[in-house]
XYZ file of C-alpha atoms in Angstrom:
785
model
C 31.887 -76.555 -100.663
C 29.449 -74.054 -102.143
C 26.628 -76.512 -101.503
C 27.606 -76.781 -97.827
C 27.777 -72.957 -97.479
C 24.380 -72.656 -99.177
C 22.793 -75.191 -96.848
C 24.376 -73.414 -93.882
C 23.056 -70.091 -95.133
C 19.525 -71.493 -95.607
C 19.681 -73.102 -92.168
C 20.671 -69.791 -90.554
C 17.930 -67.942 -92.426
C 15.364 -70.543 -91.362
C 16.495 -70.361 -87.732
C 16.378 -66.571 -87.718
C 12.934 -66.669 -89.344
C 11.691 -69.127 -86.715
C 12.973 -66.935 -83.889
C 11.505 -63.882 -85.527
C 8.115 -65.539 -85.877
C 8.377 -66.816 -82.309
C 8.989 -63.314 -80.946
C 6.148 -61.940 -83.060
C 3.829 -64.627 -81.664
C 4.923 -64.012 -78.059
C 4.574 -60.262 -78.433
C 1.140 -60.553 -79.990
C 0.110 -63.066 -77.358
C 1.388 -60.828 -74.585
C -0.429 -57.890 -76.136
C -3.618 -59.874 -76.431
C -3.388 -60.871 -72.766
C -3.002 -57.257 -71.787
C -6.282 -56.386 -73.523
C -8.971 -56.509 -70.828
C -12.534 -55.363 -70.916
C -15.679 -55.349 -68.779
C -19.060 -57.035 -69.227
C -22.342 -55.674 -67.912
C -25.996 -56.587 -68.275
C -29.397 -56.799 -66.601
C -31.695 -59.684 -65.646
C -35.489 -59.221 -65.615
C -38.651 -61.302 -65.439
C -41.112 -61.471 -68.295
C -43.024 -58.667 -66.507
C -39.917 -56.428 -66.585
C -39.328 -56.871 -62.849
C -35.687 -56.969 -61.807
C -34.400 -60.303 -60.476
C -32.083 -59.759 -57.516
C -29.348 -62.251 -56.560
C -29.503 -64.241 -59.794
C -26.340 -66.287 -60.388
C -24.229 -65.170 -63.362
C -21.376 -67.459 -64.426
C -18.693 -66.688 -67.044
C -17.266 -69.835 -68.663
C -14.033 -69.796 -70.674
C -14.808 -71.376 -74.027
C -12.060 -72.967 -76.140
C -11.795 -75.499 -78.960
C -10.887 -78.364 -76.668
C -12.705 -77.657 -73.391
C -14.820 -75.260 -71.329
C -14.201 -74.400 -67.707
C -15.520 -72.035 -65.019
C -13.799 -68.660 -65.200
C -15.654 -66.238 -62.899
C -19.005 -65.802 -61.158
C -21.124 -63.051 -59.603
C -24.725 -62.231 -58.661
C -27.132 -59.505 -59.709
C -27.805 -56.542 -57.433
C -31.207 -55.286 -56.284
C -31.818 -53.700 -59.704
C -31.025 -56.958 -61.501
C -27.706 -55.619 -62.866
C -24.395 -57.507 -62.979
C -20.831 -56.667 -64.010
C -17.486 -58.388 -64.647
C -14.240 -56.390 -64.729
C -10.742 -57.124 -66.147
C -11.884 -59.823 -68.550
C -9.187 -60.933 -71.020
C -9.815 -61.150 -74.747
C -11.402 -64.386 -75.908
C -14.626 -66.329 -76.305
C -16.850 -67.027 -73.311
C -20.184 -68.584 -72.403
C -22.417 -66.441 -70.133
C -24.862 -68.518 -68.089
C -27.602 -66.880 -65.977
C -29.808 -68.783 -63.532
C -32.105 -68.126 -60.571
C -34.239 -70.425 -58.459
C -37.735 -70.562 -59.924
C -36.658 -69.499 -63.433
C -35.277 -71.222 -66.521
C -31.564 -70.689 -67.169
C -30.184 -68.737 -70.143
C -26.819 -69.241 -71.874
C -25.275 -66.791 -74.338
C -21.993 -66.901 -76.266
C -19.946 -63.681 -76.173
C -16.617 -62.563 -77.624
C -14.187 -60.053 -76.078
C -12.052 -58.506 -78.819
C -11.343 -54.951 -77.613
C -10.912 -52.843 -74.517
C -14.335 -51.258 -74.914
C -16.922 -52.290 -72.282
C -19.360 -54.894 -73.567
C -23.040 -54.397 -72.746
C -24.685 -57.779 -73.257
C -28.133 -56.242 -72.817
C -31.172 -57.462 -70.913
C -31.883 -61.136 -70.198
C -35.509 -62.179 -69.669
C -35.893 -65.267 -67.451
C -39.052 -67.317 -67.772
C -40.785 -69.057 -64.836
C -39.601 -72.641 -64.412
C -42.432 -75.166 -63.997
C -42.746 -78.896 -64.370
C -45.587 -81.404 -64.175
C -45.719 -84.329 -61.745
C -48.815 -86.547 -61.609
C -51.004 -83.758 -62.937
C -49.834 -81.383 -60.203
C -48.148 -78.160 -61.293
C -45.051 -77.412 -59.197
C -43.097 -74.189 -59.360
C -39.451 -74.257 -58.334
C -39.003 -72.897 -54.805
C -37.034 -69.730 -54.109
C -33.862 -69.794 -52.094
C -34.723 -69.120 -48.448
C -32.018 -66.643 -47.523
C -28.765 -64.884 -48.210
C -26.224 -62.751 -46.337
C -25.047 -59.615 -48.106
C -23.522 -56.279 -47.104
C -24.161 -56.621 -43.378
C -27.749 -57.834 -43.649
C -29.577 -61.143 -43.871
C -32.079 -61.337 -46.722
C -34.963 -63.818 -46.620
C -37.054 -64.444 -49.717
C -40.779 -65.005 -49.331
C -42.157 -68.037 -51.147
C -45.666 -69.392 -51.574
C -45.339 -71.700 -48.564
C -44.851 -68.770 -46.194
C -47.647 -66.748 -47.823
C -50.112 -69.632 -47.561
C -49.266 -70.177 -43.865
C -49.501 -66.478 -42.851
C -52.598 -64.546 -41.884
C -50.922 -61.131 -41.985
C -47.411 -59.684 -42.192
C -46.585 -59.872 -38.436
C -47.639 -63.514 -38.637
C -45.291 -63.921 -41.619
C -42.384 -62.430 -39.656
C -42.639 -65.308 -37.177
C -41.189 -67.521 -39.926
C -38.105 -65.304 -40.399
C -34.981 -66.473 -38.502
C -33.966 -64.177 -35.645
C -37.345 -62.363 -35.467
C -39.780 -62.935 -32.600
C -43.449 -61.871 -32.574
C -45.475 -62.289 -29.372
C -49.195 -62.772 -28.777
C -49.894 -59.073 -29.237
C -47.781 -58.942 -32.391
C -44.985 -56.958 -30.747
C -41.869 -57.540 -32.857
C -38.261 -57.975 -31.730
C -34.909 -59.046 -33.218
C -32.796 -61.420 -31.117
C -34.999 -60.569 -28.145
C -34.438 -56.792 -28.475
C -37.511 -54.612 -28.875
C -35.797 -51.280 -29.665
C -35.972 -51.879 -33.414
C -37.200 -49.977 -36.455
C -39.444 -51.341 -39.195
C -39.108 -50.088 -42.759
C -41.069 -50.674 -45.941
C -39.084 -50.033 -49.124
C -36.460 -48.192 -47.065
C -38.886 -45.770 -45.384
C -39.753 -46.022 -41.705
C -43.071 -47.581 -40.738
C -44.301 -49.414 -37.637
C -46.078 -52.636 -36.774
C -49.540 -51.119 -37.247
C -48.724 -50.161 -40.830
C -47.302 -53.519 -41.871
C -50.313 -55.257 -40.293
C -52.550 -53.954 -43.080
C -50.230 -55.160 -45.866
C -51.165 -58.252 -47.823
C -48.557 -61.020 -47.277
C -48.749 -61.756 -51.010
C -47.300 -58.259 -51.645
C -44.020 -59.112 -49.873
C -41.027 -60.049 -52.015
C -38.326 -60.324 -49.346
C -37.403 -59.352 -45.782
C -34.069 -57.715 -44.921
C -32.840 -58.022 -41.323
C -29.981 -55.871 -40.014
C -28.821 -56.997 -36.575
C -26.075 -54.341 -36.717
C -27.573 -51.173 -38.256
C -25.160 -48.777 -40.045
C -24.734 -45.075 -39.317
C -27.619 -43.778 -41.420
C -30.033 -45.309 -38.905
C -30.809 -43.743 -35.548
C -28.238 -44.366 -32.845
C -30.651 -45.797 -30.269
C -31.930 -48.801 -32.237
C -30.679 -52.389 -31.980
C -32.018 -53.792 -35.237
C -33.750 -53.040 -38.529
C -36.422 -54.896 -40.494
C -36.833 -53.691 -44.073
C -39.751 -55.134 -46.049
C -39.388 -55.111 -49.831
C -42.586 -55.252 -51.875
C -43.077 -56.807 -55.258
C -42.561 -54.248 -57.999
C -45.793 -53.789 -59.943
C -46.565 -50.665 -61.911
C -49.773 -51.007 -63.903
C -52.814 -48.812 -63.398
C -55.532 -50.383 -61.306
C -57.883 -50.553 -58.354
C -57.780 -53.163 -55.632
C -57.564 -54.007 -51.983
C -57.146 -56.538 -49.236
C -59.249 -57.457 -46.182
C -58.213 -59.494 -43.147
C -60.010 -60.302 -39.911
C -59.735 -62.644 -36.951
C -62.878 -63.955 -35.262
C -62.646 -65.195 -31.662
C -64.541 -68.336 -30.666
C -64.880 -67.240 -27.019
C -65.284 -63.940 -25.204
C -62.878 -65.049 -22.438
C -59.885 -64.055 -24.532
C -59.865 -61.957 -27.696
C -56.895 -61.227 -29.938
C -58.117 -59.634 -33.129
C -56.139 -57.590 -35.655
C -58.590 -56.636 -38.446
C -57.238 -54.737 -41.449
C -58.170 -53.434 -44.842
C -56.378 -51.494 -47.558
C -57.704 -49.932 -50.742
C -55.798 -48.259 -53.563
C -56.476 -46.543 -56.858
C -53.775 -45.711 -59.416
C -54.242 -43.476 -62.407
C -51.340 -42.245 -64.505
C -49.087 -40.219 -62.187
C -51.349 -40.318 -59.127
C -51.644 -43.063 -56.541
C -54.391 -42.798 -53.884
C -54.650 -45.207 -50.966
C -56.351 -45.684 -47.633
C -56.138 -48.436 -45.052
C -57.145 -49.429 -41.545
C -55.667 -51.686 -38.926
C -57.128 -52.502 -35.543
C -55.701 -54.063 -32.413
C -58.429 -55.427 -30.137
C -57.363 -57.440 -27.078
C -59.477 -58.578 -24.154
C -57.949 -60.910 -21.571
C -58.027 -61.830 -17.902
C -54.717 -61.407 -16.115
C -53.434 -61.920 -12.580
C -50.378 -60.094 -11.312
C -49.078 -61.692 -8.124
C -46.245 -60.481 -5.891
C -44.923 -62.391 -2.881
C -42.312 -60.679 -0.678
C -40.519 -61.604 2.511
C -38.816 -59.088 4.800
C -36.207 -60.625 7.091
C -36.160 -57.968 9.825
C -38.813 -57.401 11.004
C -40.300 -60.706 9.905
C -43.005 -59.776 7.468
C -44.631 -61.477 4.498
C -46.494 -59.338 1.956
C -48.736 -60.914 -0.684
C -50.572 -58.909 -3.318
C -52.712 -60.078 -6.237
C -54.319 -57.975 -8.932
C -57.220 -59.701 -10.738
C -58.173 -57.564 -13.706
C -59.834 -57.675 -17.074
C -57.504 -55.938 -19.525
C -59.078 -54.132 -22.484
C -56.824 -52.749 -25.232
C -58.320 -51.104 -28.303
C -56.618 -49.273 -31.142
C -58.112 -48.151 -34.467
C -55.724 -46.589 -36.953
C -56.964 -45.051 -40.215
C -54.265 -44.385 -42.822
C -54.549 -42.122 -45.880
C -52.150 -40.866 -48.513
C -51.426 -39.742 -52.055
C -48.326 -40.070 -54.249
C -47.709 -37.801 -57.216
C -44.927 -38.716 -59.650
C -44.329 -35.382 -61.338
C -41.576 -36.783 -63.575
C -39.429 -39.892 -63.738
C -36.994 -38.120 -61.402
C -39.347 -36.391 -58.950
C -41.956 -37.673 -56.533
C -44.022 -35.791 -53.962
C -46.025 -37.669 -51.383
C -48.374 -36.966 -48.486
C -49.285 -39.481 -45.795
C -51.110 -39.400 -42.470
C -53.189 -41.343 -40.007
C -55.754 -40.876 -37.257
C -55.452 -43.243 -34.284
C -57.839 -43.364 -31.302
C -56.694 -45.936 -28.733
C -57.099 -46.974 -25.105
C -55.658 -49.427 -22.593
C -57.661 -50.161 -19.456
C -57.516 -52.585 -16.537
C -60.546 -53.088 -14.315
C -60.889 -55.512 -11.414
C -59.782 -56.087 -7.837
C -56.516 -55.554 -5.977
C -55.952 -57.583 -2.815
C -53.023 -57.223 -0.405
C -52.331 -59.034 2.852
C -49.486 -59.185 5.349
C -48.499 -61.732 7.999
C -45.779 -61.932 10.635
C -44.998 -59.022 12.942
C -47.695 -56.973 11.155
C -51.110 -58.315 10.059
C -52.973 -56.173 7.588
C -55.542 -56.593 4.798
C -56.074 -54.171 1.897
C -58.783 -54.745 -0.720
C -59.869 -52.275 -3.385
C -61.616 -52.161 -6.725
C -59.643 -50.831 -9.655
C -61.431 -48.726 -12.248
C -59.598 -47.149 -15.183
C -60.713 -44.827 -17.950
C -58.161 -44.258 -20.695
C -58.740 -42.193 -23.839
C -56.087 -41.191 -26.358
C -56.028 -39.859 -29.902
C -53.002 -39.607 -32.164
C -52.706 -37.466 -35.323
C -49.786 -37.942 -37.715
C -49.030 -36.154 -40.993
C -45.939 -36.024 -43.182
C -44.812 -34.717 -46.557
C -42.003 -36.300 -48.546
C -39.986 -35.279 -51.598
C -37.422 -37.271 -53.558
C -35.303 -36.371 -56.582
C -33.237 -38.886 -58.532
C -30.372 -37.576 -60.673
C -29.335 -39.041 -64.023
C -26.170 -40.373 -62.389
C -28.251 -42.423 -59.931
C -27.607 -40.086 -56.984
C -30.602 -39.267 -54.801
C -31.813 -36.392 -52.646
C -34.756 -36.787 -50.282
C -36.369 -34.713 -47.548
C -39.245 -35.399 -45.207
C -41.040 -33.426 -42.524
C -43.486 -35.026 -40.111
C -45.627 -33.806 -37.245
C -47.454 -35.768 -34.592
C -49.951 -34.739 -31.883
C -51.177 -36.937 -29.033
C -54.005 -35.985 -26.671
C -54.649 -38.225 -23.664
C -56.861 -38.415 -20.614
C -56.451 -41.092 -17.958
C -58.356 -41.616 -14.704
C -57.352 -44.463 -12.368
C -59.420 -45.012 -9.227
C -59.028 -47.429 -6.305
C -62.094 -47.659 -4.077
C -63.451 -49.622 -1.126
C -66.141 -48.928 1.495
C -64.060 -46.365 3.358
C -61.540 -44.868 0.923
C -61.195 -43.508 -2.597
C -57.801 -43.006 -4.247
C -57.662 -41.313 -7.661
C -54.788 -40.688 -10.077
C -55.494 -38.359 -12.996
C -53.380 -37.462 -16.012
C -54.106 -35.299 -19.026
C -50.901 -35.130 -21.091
C -50.437 -33.427 -24.455
C -47.540 -34.251 -26.739
C -46.212 -32.784 -29.988
C -43.299 -34.099 -32.038
C -41.650 -32.526 -35.090
C -39.117 -34.349 -37.203
C -37.050 -33.229 -40.194
C -34.916 -35.707 -42.124
C -32.695 -34.867 -45.118
C -30.592 -37.461 -46.972
C -28.253 -37.322 -49.944
C -26.736 -40.359 -51.666
C -23.963 -39.739 -54.196
C -22.833 -42.376 -56.694
C -19.122 -41.620 -57.019
C -18.555 -44.445 -59.510
C -19.704 -48.003 -60.122
C -17.962 -49.179 -56.969
C -18.168 -46.242 -54.581
C -21.245 -44.740 -52.936
C -21.257 -41.877 -50.415
C -24.176 -40.753 -48.294
C -24.801 -38.063 -45.721
C -27.768 -36.606 -43.937
C -29.189 -34.775 -40.941
C -31.935 -35.575 -38.460
C -33.706 -33.057 -36.238
C -36.236 -34.236 -33.649
C -38.040 -31.875 -31.316
C -40.436 -33.290 -28.720
C -42.534 -31.469 -26.139
C -45.005 -32.792 -23.567
C -47.063 -31.241 -20.820
C -49.915 -32.190 -18.499
C -52.933 -29.890 -18.184
C -53.408 -31.045 -14.585
C -49.817 -30.327 -13.510
C -48.085 -26.977 -13.862
C -44.724 -28.561 -12.959
C -44.740 -31.015 -15.850
C -43.396 -29.448 -19.046
C -40.917 -31.720 -20.814
C -38.835 -30.697 -23.823
C -36.276 -32.707 -25.818
C -34.140 -31.860 -28.858
C -31.961 -34.292 -30.792
C -29.696 -33.104 -33.611
C -27.896 -35.776 -35.619
C -25.516 -35.902 -38.583
C -24.220 -38.995 -40.326
C -21.853 -39.857 -43.138
C -21.186 -43.233 -44.751
C -18.961 -44.597 -47.492
C -19.531 -47.881 -49.306
C -17.066 -49.558 -51.639
C -18.268 -52.664 -53.476
C -16.677 -55.111 -55.887
C -17.767 -58.530 -57.037
C -16.084 -60.106 -54.004
C -15.860 -57.397 -51.335
C -18.142 -54.852 -49.749
C -16.714 -52.329 -47.295
C -19.049 -50.012 -45.394
C -17.901 -47.498 -42.807
C -19.741 -44.628 -41.211
C -19.939 -42.155 -38.389
C -22.961 -40.719 -36.601
C -22.879 -37.678 -34.311
C -25.834 -36.997 -32.013
C -26.391 -34.090 -29.653
C -29.371 -34.474 -27.309
C -30.829 -32.084 -24.748
C -33.782 -32.771 -22.464
C -35.299 -30.852 -19.587
C -38.394 -30.643 -17.450
C -39.596 -27.493 -15.769
C -37.825 -27.095 -12.446
C -36.744 -30.741 -12.041
C -33.923 -31.694 -14.411
C -31.857 -30.652 -17.407
C -29.691 -33.215 -19.213
C -27.480 -33.138 -22.297
C -25.129 -35.536 -24.037
C -23.002 -35.609 -27.168
C -22.450 -39.042 -28.732
C -19.949 -40.278 -31.305
C -21.252 -43.504 -32.834
C -18.927 -45.238 -35.334
C -19.787 -48.178 -37.579
C -17.709 -50.460 -39.801
C -18.452 -53.644 -41.739
C -16.599 -55.850 -44.199
C -18.313 -58.511 -46.291
C -16.401 -61.023 -48.411
C -18.293 -63.078 -50.988
C -16.194 -66.222 -51.168
C -18.427 -67.362 -54.010
C -22.109 -67.318 -54.832
C -22.863 -69.711 -51.944
C -20.426 -68.695 -49.176
C -20.186 -65.312 -47.438
C -18.008 -64.092 -44.572
C -18.581 -60.766 -42.794
C -17.394 -58.842 -39.749
C -18.919 -55.705 -38.207
C -18.609 -53.229 -35.349
C -21.115 -50.697 -34.017
C -21.618 -48.379 -31.079
C -25.168 -47.425 -30.014
C -26.836 -45.295 -27.379
C -29.975 -45.798 -25.262
C -31.393 -42.646 -23.716
C -33.743 -42.686 -20.713
C -37.352 -41.841 -21.520
C -39.369 -39.015 -20.047
C -41.206 -41.453 -17.770
C -37.903 -42.723 -16.365
C -36.533 -39.214 -15.809
C -39.477 -37.363 -14.276
C -39.324 -37.647 -10.458
C -43.055 -38.203 -9.981
C -44.302 -40.750 -7.449
C -46.702 -43.594 -8.258
C -48.280 -45.528 -5.378
C -49.399 -49.022 -6.384
C -50.386 -50.096 -2.844
C -49.401 -49.151 0.750
C -46.112 -51.070 0.413
C -45.009 -50.199 -3.159
C -43.859 -46.818 -4.458
C -42.308 -46.051 -7.868
C -40.463 -42.842 -8.764
C -38.555 -41.466 -11.743
C -34.867 -40.592 -11.634
C -33.726 -37.244 -13.103
C -30.065 -38.225 -12.583
C -30.112 -41.003 -15.177
C -27.334 -41.022 -17.779
C -27.494 -42.550 -21.254
C -26.533 -46.179 -21.725
C -23.930 -47.176 -24.363
C -23.398 -50.464 -26.154
C -20.478 -51.734 -28.256
C -20.993 -54.803 -30.422
C -18.582 -56.848 -32.543
C -19.632 -59.820 -34.670
C -18.321 -62.206 -37.294
C -20.731 -64.174 -39.472
C -20.371 -67.013 -41.957
C -23.332 -67.800 -44.215
C -23.898 -70.747 -46.523
C -26.491 -71.309 -49.245
C -27.051 -74.696 -50.842
C -29.946 -75.646 -53.066
C -32.904 -73.802 -51.491
C -31.442 -73.854 -47.965
C -29.700 -71.222 -45.875
C -27.504 -71.493 -42.742
C -25.769 -68.666 -40.915
C -23.436 -68.917 -37.909
C -22.439 -65.795 -36.011
C -19.967 -65.125 -33.204
C -20.697 -61.971 -31.220
C -19.514 -59.900 -28.292
C -21.598 -57.107 -26.761
C -20.768 -54.797 -23.875
C -23.159 -52.327 -22.225
C -22.102 -49.549 -19.855
C -24.240 -47.316 -17.615
C -26.929 -50.006 -17.803
C -30.378 -48.631 -16.918
C -32.202 -51.178 -14.732
C -34.861 -51.147 -12.053
C -33.559 -51.023 -8.470
C -35.878 -51.985 -5.607
C -34.859 -51.031 -2.070
C -36.519 -51.528 1.307
C -36.702 -48.411 3.494
C -36.908 -48.159 7.294
C -40.743 -48.155 7.152
C -40.849 -51.538 5.324
C -41.913 -49.840 2.088
C -40.468 -50.991 -1.239
C -39.200 -48.131 -3.382
C -38.460 -48.859 -7.052
C -36.511 -46.544 -9.332
C -34.597 -46.767 -12.618
C -30.843 -46.355 -12.021
C -27.490 -46.675 -13.790
C -26.360 -49.865 -12.062
C -23.270 -51.104 -13.904
C -22.244 -53.062 -16.995
C -23.268 -56.183 -18.905
C -21.169 -58.398 -21.180
C -22.401 -61.040 -23.626
C -20.149 -63.461 -25.513
C -21.641 -66.240 -27.596
C -22.808 -67.708 -30.860
C -25.974 -67.570 -32.939
C -27.142 -69.996 -35.628
C -29.922 -69.037 -38.041
C -31.221 -71.378 -40.713
C -34.031 -72.079 -43.114
C -34.202 -75.636 -44.423
C -36.471 -77.330 -46.936
C -37.361 -81.031 -46.999
C -39.871 -81.401 -49.810
C -43.245 -80.261 -48.502
C -41.765 -79.461 -45.088
C -39.901 -76.240 -44.339
C -38.332 -75.652 -40.922
C -36.658 -72.514 -39.627
C -34.649 -73.231 -36.473
C -32.571 -70.571 -34.767
C -30.634 -70.593 -31.526
C -28.654 -67.942 -29.695
C -26.419 -69.147 -26.838
C -24.134 -66.848 -24.881
C -22.373 -66.247 -21.587
C -24.021 -63.320 -19.795
C -22.132 -61.356 -17.126
C -23.536 -58.558 -14.957
C -21.051 -56.230 -13.251
C -22.331 -53.928 -10.507
C -20.947 -50.397 -10.258
C -19.995 -48.691 -6.988
C -23.543 -47.522 -6.288
C -24.962 -51.008 -6.833
C -22.244 -52.547 -4.667
C -23.231 -50.193 -1.863
C -26.710 -51.734 -2.113
C -25.153 -55.202 -1.698
C -25.637 -56.271 -5.319
C -23.127 -58.859 -6.491
C -21.641 -59.653 -9.899
C -23.177 -62.674 -11.619
C -22.542 -64.980 -14.577
C -24.853 -67.369 -16.401
C -25.459 -69.098 -19.739
C -28.538 -68.004 -21.686
C -30.262 -69.847 -24.512
C -32.738 -68.107 -26.830
C -34.448 -70.508 -29.219
C -36.997 -70.252 -31.979
C -38.413 -72.956 -34.238
C -41.017 -72.590 -36.974
C -42.253 -75.150 -39.449
C -44.589 -75.163 -42.443
C -46.048 -78.311 -43.934
C -47.722 -77.869 -47.325
C -50.441 -80.217 -48.526
C -52.329 -80.680 -51.749
C -55.238 -78.384 -52.586
C -53.527 -75.323 -51.052
C -53.601 -76.414 -47.403
C -50.799 -75.254 -45.102
C -50.102 -76.352 -41.522
C -47.673 -74.270 -39.449
C -46.258 -74.424 -35.926
C -44.179 -71.839 -34.048
C -42.216 -72.259 -30.811
C -40.270 -69.544 -28.922
C -38.418 -69.939 -25.623
C -35.723 -68.067 -23.712
C -34.139 -69.145 -20.446
C -34.235 -66.799 -17.451
C -31.907 -63.807 -17.714
C -30.158 -61.803 -15.009
C -30.484 -58.059 -14.852
C -28.200 -56.193 -12.460
C -30.524 -56.871 -9.501
C -33.347 -59.188 -10.560
C -33.755 -62.321 -12.648
C -36.378 -62.037 -15.423
C -38.192 -64.853 -17.205
C -41.332 -65.883 -19.097
C -42.947 -69.098 -20.301
C -42.470 -70.666 -23.725
C -44.773 -69.340 -26.453
C -46.176 -71.521 -29.217
C -48.787 -71.342 -31.987
C -50.401 -73.873 -34.313
C -52.448 -72.911 -37.376
C -53.932 -74.425 -40.509
C -54.949 -72.395 -43.560
C -56.722 -73.123 -46.818
C -56.423 -70.897 -49.884
C -59.280 -70.724 -52.387
C -58.685 -69.509 -55.935
C -55.546 -67.581 -54.873
C -57.525 -64.680 -53.377
C -59.538 -66.110 -50.466
C -57.953 -67.654 -47.398
C -59.602 -69.262 -44.382
C -57.671 -70.449 -41.335
C -57.815 -71.579 -37.727
C -55.104 -70.658 -35.222
C -54.570 -71.645 -31.598
C -52.047 -70.138 -29.210
C -50.869 -71.864 -26.043
C -53.387 -74.738 -26.010
C -53.774 -76.894 -22.868
C -51.707 -74.776 -20.432
C -54.542 -72.484 -19.111
C -52.033 -70.127 -17.409
C -49.244 -68.366 -19.292
C -46.538 -66.430 -17.418
C -45.881 -63.492 -19.737
C -43.327 -61.964 -17.382
C -41.739 -62.781 -14.064
C -38.987 -61.378 -11.858
C -37.186 -62.657 -8.761
C -35.016 -60.612 -6.384
C -32.807 -61.969 -3.612
C -31.458 -59.055 -1.579
C -29.662 -59.094 1.750
C -32.759 -57.897 3.673
C -35.681 -59.166 1.560
C -36.749 -61.486 -1.259
C -39.352 -60.854 -3.936
C -41.189 -63.073 -6.412
C -43.443 -61.553 -9.096
C -45.411 -63.201 -11.921
C -47.787 -61.787 -14.508
C -50.223 -64.516 -15.540
C -52.518 -64.656 -18.546
C -55.618 -66.812 -18.013
C -56.533 -68.967 -21.015
C -59.255 -71.416 -22.024
C -58.159 -75.015 -22.549
C -57.879 -74.592 -26.315
C -58.083 -70.932 -27.366
C -59.153 -70.761 -31.019
C -59.333 -67.930 -33.521
C -60.763 -68.110 -37.034
C -59.044 -65.881 -39.576
C -60.251 -64.808 -42.984
C -58.653 -62.782 -45.769
C -59.729 -61.673 -49.227
C -57.810 -59.785 -51.892
C -58.907 -58.323 -55.195
C -57.442 -56.119 -57.883
C -58.322 -54.688 -61.270
C -54.971 -53.966 -62.843
C -51.894 -54.165 -60.611
C -51.043 -52.087 -57.583
C -48.282 -49.503 -57.763
C -45.652 -49.489 -55.062
C -46.752 -46.959 -52.452
C -44.219 -44.378 -51.293
C -43.560 -44.951 -47.606
C -42.907 -42.303 -44.982
C -41.069 -42.112 -41.701
C -43.335 -42.700 -38.698
C -42.341 -41.760 -35.174
C -43.035 -44.462 -32.572
C -44.037 -42.562 -29.458
C -42.966 -43.964 -26.085
C -46.213 -44.217 -24.110
C -46.432 -44.213 -20.332
C -45.366 -47.616 -18.955
C -48.348 -49.465 -17.524
C -48.772 -52.685 -15.614
C -50.362 -55.711 -17.211
C -49.751 -57.741 -20.351
């Protein structure tokens, strides 16, 4: 009996002990699960250059197995972070295309943040048949409302200069004269390292300096409210002392057509001082014909006019600047340029009529155009220990012009003279506050004051003021990025005795980006923008092109507004990139040309607010690699609707719908011994404006380049071979009382060829130059190409 009681007692004790130990184990296990920590680190190259968008994977490591736990990518400074990581042992694996991977074992044992330090990735190379091959960089990535395209050696070898390089970026178009647009829209801004530049500045950059290109098709609130897109060029980060430079030139093989964009840049760095100077030229000579054929129904009259001219465009821009880094937190910089330029058309203008009236008009056109542009700016930036930044910049620009246009024949002389003077002042102040690791706030003001007058006209004295404030908030985690902002702009413009306009604009912006994983991204965005009429559209001056054509400005113009909504899905796999985007855009108070026929059979053309436009469609951007071949196809297809307002309806303009296709295809084929063959094709179907239908021919280029010893490049490029006549712009109008057909034609040799040459040198490594905001001045619209 005692034995049974003893065994029962021992059994109860054992059971209680087991339960006690079980509860201790569960409590400790629960406690251990509640212990979470964070992991942070940095990824650099062997030259201490940050590696952006490297893949960082956290792998749960146990005795029996290992499995994927969480992943992220490095930011632009090469930093990464994991939050809410439970206690335990993990494997941290870091990789990036073109570099060898690194794996490190880590242990989380407390709540304290774990700094795993700096990881140095080495270049990844391998040998095949005695040919050294370096792993190719990923072509692109979507992040935080922008598409990022990485520049690899293939693109550098196939590019003569930076505008030529941009032709290989999806969604960007560059025409024969190196005018740059995004998705067909030319009202864009170009930045270098986040500071505003223009196409002339980037022309003198060496393509080998470019690390990546950021494209924002929906700019946030810190950018000006009247732009449709942003290109931000990021340079490679080098910081050693040195002296060097870069030269580039294009040599025409015929005098019939000349497109030459010579450049040079020189720099010298010593300790805290960086001195630099550069030059870029734009020299274009071409023969163009502008032909207009019009039919008037009552009375019956046919009017034909042709302008045969030799167009001469010349621009020489000399840049200069100095950067002084007073401390690690303070930089002061001065930059300026001197730019003489001209644009002239000389030749013959012929006009003839048939029908109820027979008339012939023939005159010689002679133009003298002289302009000089001075720009200077001073910039200051302070970086706080917390990472917050304050910057301020003031810039001033002066333009002096003199233009004489004369039409002559045996019996008559007609002369138009202009002598305008323009001055612009711009102040920009920005402050970026780092609230915490996830939240960033920014605010700033913009003040632009522009004045213009003509020495030959007492009635022309134009003045414009634009005051802007913006505020943005950005919240970012490993998976989400939320960006919202608001921009307020108050603009006033007036001309002596003719008009006085003002408008106040509220321009909101919002974007959400979700990183599904390191290869898939989904984003949505909304933005409202404004387009203000220019001084040349507002001033009610009259321009007589011939006895039957008169153009005037319109002081009653109102600003145009656009609302855009888009949703984008982007995919990266291996070294390829594909992005698909759905978009809807609406424009109100659309400013378009309106041509009317008066009772004297004279065509009067004026800019007017004619109604609304609506676009609904899809865009696909991609960059694909197939061994030595890289292709970059992009297509934008949408339904385009024009909706006439009451004024346009009174002029018998109807609403219209059509499908529009905008396509772009570039390819690069790399050969042994540093040869690169590239081809570029751009085409857009005809597009309706409110009244007319505008179009142009397809544009294509073919080039081959050879690189010698990494610093000398020689190439041959041809544009539009075999077509002889290129329609650079055309417009058709079908009105109730007349029809009009216009084409601007560029005359070409059978195979136009240009030889291009570049040379770069350096002793030491170039420092990154501080960039400044540059105002792009709207020049007087002129006929021609």
